[in-house]
PDB file of C-alpha atoms (C1' of nucleotides) in Angstrom:
ATOM      1  CA  MET A1114      11.129  17.908 -15.437  1.00 41.00           C
ATOM      2  CA  LYS A1115      11.204  14.221 -14.819  1.00 43.00           C
ATOM      3  CA  ARG A1116      13.918  14.900 -12.322  1.00 48.00           C
ATOM      4  CA  VAL A1117      11.313  16.909 -10.526  1.00 54.00           C
ATOM      5  CA  HIS A1118       8.984  13.956 -10.617  1.00 61.00           C
ATOM      6  CA  GLY A1119      11.817  12.027  -9.069  1.00 67.00           C
ATOM      7  CA  GLU A1120      12.014  14.679  -6.024  1.00 73.00           C
ATOM      8  CA  ILE A1121       8.201  14.379  -5.817  1.00 69.00           C
ATOM      9  CA  GLN A1122       8.414  10.612  -5.115  1.00 76.00           C
ATOM     10  CA  GLY A1123      11.267  10.894  -2.628  1.00 80.00           C
ATOM     11  CA  GLU A1124       9.270  13.229  -0.545  1.00 83.00           C
ATOM     12  CA  ARG A1125       6.611  10.763  -0.538  1.00 85.00           C
ATOM     13  CA  LEU A1126       8.835   8.342   0.345  1.00 88.00           C
ATOM     14  CA  ARG A1127       9.945  10.356   3.100  1.00 92.00           C
ATOM     15  CA  ALA A1128       6.420  10.950   4.363  1.00 94.00           C
ATOM     16  CA  GLN A1129       5.625   7.250   4.386  1.00 94.00           C
ATOM     17  CA  GLU A1130       8.411   6.506   6.545  1.00 95.00           C
ATOM     18  CA  GLU A1131       7.585   9.330   8.825  1.00 96.00           C
ATOM     19  CA  VAL A1132       4.186   7.801   9.117  1.00 97.00           C
ATOM     20  CA  PHE A1133       5.866   4.268   9.783  1.00 97.00           C
ATOM     21  CA  ALA A1134       8.250   5.844  12.446  1.00 97.00           C
ATOM     22  CA  LEU A1135       5.236   7.310  14.261  1.00 97.00           C
ATOM     23  CA  VAL A1136       3.439   4.170  14.089  1.00 98.00           C
ATOM     24  CA  ARG A1137       6.433   2.128  15.490  1.00 97.00           C
ATOM     25  CA  ARG A1138       6.524   4.370  18.525  1.00 97.00           C
ATOM     26  CA  ILE A1139       3.057   3.742  19.727  1.00 97.00           C
ATOM     27  CA  PRO A1140       3.117   1.589  22.753  1.00 98.00           C
ATOM     28  CA  SER A1141       1.563  -1.592  23.174  1.00 98.00           C
ATOM     29  CA  GLY A1142      -1.943  -1.278  24.397  1.00 98.00           C
ATOM     30  CA  ARG A1143      -2.464   2.327  23.133  1.00 98.00           C
ATOM     31  CA  VAL A1144      -3.526   3.961  19.770  1.00 98.00           C
ATOM     32  CA  MET A1145      -3.416   6.891  17.495  1.00 98.00           C
ATOM     33  CA  SER A1146      -5.643   8.197  14.892  1.00 98.00           C
ATOM     34  CA  TYR A1147      -5.043   8.885  11.176  1.00 98.00           C
ATOM     35  CA  GLY A1148      -6.187  12.514  11.731  1.00 97.00           C
ATOM     36  CA  GLN A1149      -3.669  12.691  14.677  1.00 97.00           C
ATOM     37  CA  ILE A1150      -1.097  11.227  12.736  1.00 98.00           C
ATOM     38  CA  SER A1151      -1.675  13.780   9.603  1.00 97.00           C
ATOM     39  CA  GLU A1152      -1.510  16.481  12.447  1.00 96.00           C
ATOM     40  CA  LEU A1153       1.797  15.572  13.761  1.00 96.00           C
ATOM     41  CA  MET A1154       3.280  15.574  10.273  1.00 96.00           C
ATOM     42  CA  ASP A1155       2.169  19.103  10.107  1.00 95.00           C
ATOM     43  CA  ALA A1156      -0.799  18.153   7.599  1.00 94.00           C
ATOM     44  CA  ARG A1157       1.559  17.311   4.878  1.00 94.00           C
ATOM     45  CA  LEU A1158      -0.469  14.117   4.392  1.00 95.00           C
ATOM     46  CA  SER A1159      -4.439  14.078   5.061  1.00 96.00           C
ATOM     47  CA  PRO A1160      -5.879  11.720   7.064  1.00 97.00           C
ATOM     48  CA  ARG A1161      -6.962   9.806   3.701  1.00 96.00           C
ATOM     49  CA  ALA A1162      -3.553   9.713   2.719  1.00 96.00           C
ATOM     50  CA  VAL A1163      -2.073   8.439   5.815  1.00 97.00           C
ATOM     51  CA  GLY A1164      -4.427   5.576   5.489  1.00 96.00           C
ATOM     52  CA  TRP A1165      -3.298   4.748   1.967  1.00 95.00           C
ATOM     53  CA  MET A1166       0.491   4.754   3.234  1.00 95.00           C
ATOM     54  CA  LEU A1167      -0.555   2.157   5.717  1.00 96.00           C
ATOM     55  CA  HIS A1168      -1.711   0.080   3.170  1.00 92.00           C
ATOM     56  CA  ARG A1169       1.910  -0.481   2.149  1.00 89.00           C
ATOM     57  CA  CYS A1170       3.106  -1.160   5.796  1.00 90.00           C
ATOM     58  CA  PRO A1171       5.994  -3.145   6.133  1.00 92.00           C
ATOM     59  CA  GLU A1172       5.969  -6.542   8.232  1.00 92.00           C
ATOM     60  CA  GLY A1173       6.155  -6.013  11.946  1.00 94.00           C
ATOM     61  CA  LEU A1174       4.320  -2.675  11.893  1.00 97.00           C
ATOM     62  CA  PRO A1175       2.036  -2.396  14.621  1.00 98.00           C
ATOM     63  CA  TRP A1176      -0.594  -1.185  12.159  1.00 97.00           C
ATOM     64  CA  GLN A1177      -3.568  -2.042  14.523  1.00 97.00           C
ATOM     65  CA  ARG A1178      -2.771   0.618  16.613  1.00 98.00           C
ATOM     66  CA  VAL A1179      -4.122   3.187  14.273  1.00 98.00           C
ATOM     67  CA  VAL A1180      -7.916   3.610  14.445  1.00 98.00           C
ATOM     68  CA  ASN A1181     -10.306   6.299  12.890  1.00 98.00           C
ATOM     69  CA  ALA A1182     -11.213   9.371  15.180  1.00 97.00           C
ATOM     70  CA  SER A1183     -14.337   7.643  16.574  1.00 97.00           C
ATOM     71  CA  GLY A1184     -12.107   4.901  17.975  1.00 97.00           C
ATOM     72  CA  GLY A1185     -13.396   2.372  15.395  1.00 97.00           C
ATOM     73  CA  CYS A1186     -11.490  -0.165  13.347  1.00 97.00           C
ATOM     74  CA  SER A1187     -11.499   1.017   9.762  1.00 95.00           C
ATOM     75  CA  THR A1188      -9.955  -2.098   8.531  1.00 95.00           C
ATOM     76  CA  ASP A1189     -13.242  -3.928   8.496  1.00 93.00           C
ATOM     77  CA  ARG A1190     -14.222  -1.943   5.531  1.00 90.00           C
ATOM     78  CA  LEU A1191     -11.813  -3.507   3.485  1.00 90.00           C
ATOM     79  CA  PRO A1192     -13.321  -6.383   1.447  1.00 85.00           C
ATOM     80  CA  ASP A1193     -10.091  -8.460   1.313  1.00 86.00           C
ATOM     81  CA  PHE A1194      -9.097  -8.253   4.824  1.00 90.00           C
ATOM     82  CA  PRO A1195     -10.297 -10.366   7.964  1.00 92.00           C
ATOM     83  CA  LYS A1196     -12.847  -8.935   9.702  1.00 90.00           C
ATOM     84  CA  GLY A1197     -12.158  -8.547  13.457  1.00 93.00           C
ATOM     85  CA  LEU A1198      -8.715  -8.968  13.027  1.00 96.00           C
ATOM     86  CA  GLN A1199      -7.657  -5.419  14.243  1.00 97.00           C
ATOM     87  CA  ARG A1200      -9.896  -5.735  17.271  1.00 97.00           C
ATOM     88  CA  SER A1201      -8.513  -8.833  18.455  1.00 97.00           C
ATOM     89  CA  LEU A1202      -5.092  -7.535  18.162  1.00 97.00           C
ATOM     90  CA  LEU A1203      -5.765  -4.958  20.225  1.00 98.00           C
ATOM     91  CA  GLU A1204      -7.719  -6.733  22.787  1.00 97.00           C
ATOM     92  CA  GLY A1205      -4.682  -8.809  22.984  1.00 98.00           C
ATOM     93  CA  GLU A1206      -2.781  -5.919  24.122  1.00 98.00           C
ATOM     94  CA  GLY A1207      -5.569  -5.253  26.924  1.00 98.00           C
ATOM     95  CA  ILE A1208      -7.721  -2.872  25.010  1.00 97.00           C
ATOM     96  CA  GLU A1209     -11.274  -3.409  25.863  1.00 97.00           C
ATOM     97  CA  PHE A1210     -14.023  -2.309  23.120  1.00 96.00           C
ATOM     98  CA  ARG A1211     -17.540  -0.719  23.725  1.00 94.00           C
ATOM     99  CA  ALA A1212     -20.684  -2.454  22.790  1.00 93.00           C
ATOM    100  CA  ASP A1213     -20.749  -0.216  19.570  1.00 93.00           C
ATOM    101  CA  GLY A1214     -17.457  -1.759  18.683  1.00 94.00           C
ATOM    102  CA  THR A1215     -15.483   1.294  19.389  1.00 96.00           C
ATOM    103  CA  LEU A1216     -12.642   1.992  22.198  1.00 97.00           C
ATOM    104  CA  ASP A1217     -12.525   4.906  24.058  1.00 96.00           C
ATOM    105  CA  MET A1218     -10.001   7.399  22.790  1.00 96.00           C
ATOM    106  CA  GLU A1219      -9.890   9.419  25.937  1.00 94.00           C
ATOM    107  CA  THR A1220      -8.741   6.395  27.541  1.00 96.00           C
ATOM    108  CA  TYR A1221      -6.379   4.974  24.875  1.00 97.00           C
ATOM    109  CA  ARG A1222      -5.183   7.843  22.725  1.00 97.00           C
ATOM    110  CA  TRP A1223      -1.412   7.983  22.807  1.00 97.00           C
ATOM    111  CA  TRP A1224       0.617  11.457  21.898  1.00 96.00           C
ATOM    112  CA  PRO A1225       4.563  10.976  21.316  1.00 92.00           C
ATOM    113  CA  GLY A1226       7.138  13.007  22.842  1.00 80.00           C
ATOM    114  CA  ARG A1227       5.786  13.145  26.495  1.00 62.00           C
ATOM    115  CA  GLY A1228       7.545   9.796  27.047  1.00 56.00           C
ATOM    116  CA  ARG A1229       4.764   9.097  29.430  1.00 55.00           C
ATOM    117  CA  ASP A1230       1.598   7.411  28.737  1.00 55.00           C
ATOM    118  CA  GLY A1231      -0.192   9.175  31.657  1.00 44.00           C
ATOM    119  CA  GLY A1232      -3.400   9.911  30.030  1.00 48.00           C
TER     120      GLY A1232
ATOM    121  C1'  DC B   8      -4.998  13.991 -18.021  1.00 86.80           C
ATOM    122  C1'  DC B   9      -9.672  12.559 -16.233  1.00 86.80           C
ATOM    123  C1'  DA B  10     -12.702   9.794 -13.176  1.00 86.80           C
ATOM    124  C1'  DT B  11     -13.144   6.830  -9.552  1.00 86.80           C
ATOM    125  C1'  DT B  12     -11.821   4.854  -5.482  1.00 86.80           C
ATOM    126  C1'  DG B  13     -10.157   4.473  -0.718  1.00 86.80           C
ATOM    127  C1'  DA B  14      -7.510   1.487   6.556  1.00 86.80           C
ATOM    128  C1'  DC B  15     -10.347   9.702   7.101  1.00 86.80           C
ATOM    129  C1'  DG B  16     -12.586  13.633   9.585  1.00 86.80           C
ATOM    130  C1'  DA B  17     -15.480  17.830  10.238  1.00 86.80           C
ATOM    131  C1'  DA B  18     -19.831  19.943   9.425  1.00 86.80           C
ATOM    132  C1'  DG B  19     -24.545  20.144   8.292  1.00 86.80           C
ATOM    133  C1'  DA B  20     -29.398  18.511   7.943  1.00 86.80           C
TER     134       DA B  20
ATOM    135  C1'  DT C1141     -27.831  11.644  17.712  1.00 86.80           C
ATOM    136  C1'  DT C1142     -27.304   9.364  13.372  1.00 86.80           C
ATOM    137  C1'  DC C1143     -26.962   9.908   8.199  1.00 86.80           C
ATOM    138  C1'  DT C1144     -25.087  12.509   4.258  1.00 86.80           C
ATOM    139  C1'  DT C1145     -21.992  15.904   2.126  1.00 86.80           C
ATOM    140  C1'  DC C1146     -17.850  17.758   0.801  1.00 86.80           C
ATOM    141  C1'  DG C1147     -12.865  18.251   1.163  1.00 86.80           C
ATOM    142  C1'  DC C1148      -8.864  15.781   1.401  1.00 86.80           C
ATOM    143  C1'  DC C1149      -4.311  13.530  -0.908  1.00 86.80           C
ATOM    144  C1'  DA C1150      -2.566   9.003  -2.887  1.00 86.80           C
ATOM    145  C1'  DA C1151      -3.244   5.206  -6.157  1.00 86.80           C
ATOM    146  C1'  DT C1152      -5.011   3.086 -10.191  1.00 86.80           C
ATOM    147  C1'  DG C1153      -7.659   2.191 -14.904  1.00 86.80           C
TER     148       DG C1153
END
DNA sequence: CCATTGACGAAGA
DNA sequence: TTCTTCGCCAATG
């Protein structure tokens, strides 16, 4: 059964790459939520699992463009992570935050496949 | 293998 | 509307 285990690992790896591929497609100045990515993957990964995959994100991946469903920066919850980094990166892309520290998902949420950001 | 911990999210109080 | 509970899946001890 160890071979099965290997196949499972391969599947996880594939799911991981799929997450990365989606994140790479997010245009500058736009965002997707963890749950959105989960949904696009046909829920093969839960939103939590998506977050975990991003924990292992390769260098150069625009990870800052993934926020929680409320439009908040979940990275600020991590103990060993620079506070406010995600927000500054997004602000550098032209995104404006509200007083409560969240961004407007109605405005900035991006869906792949449409080729346009219309919104 | 079981318990605990997360870059989550929807539902209930 | 804010806070808590619970389900979710992967990783770690």
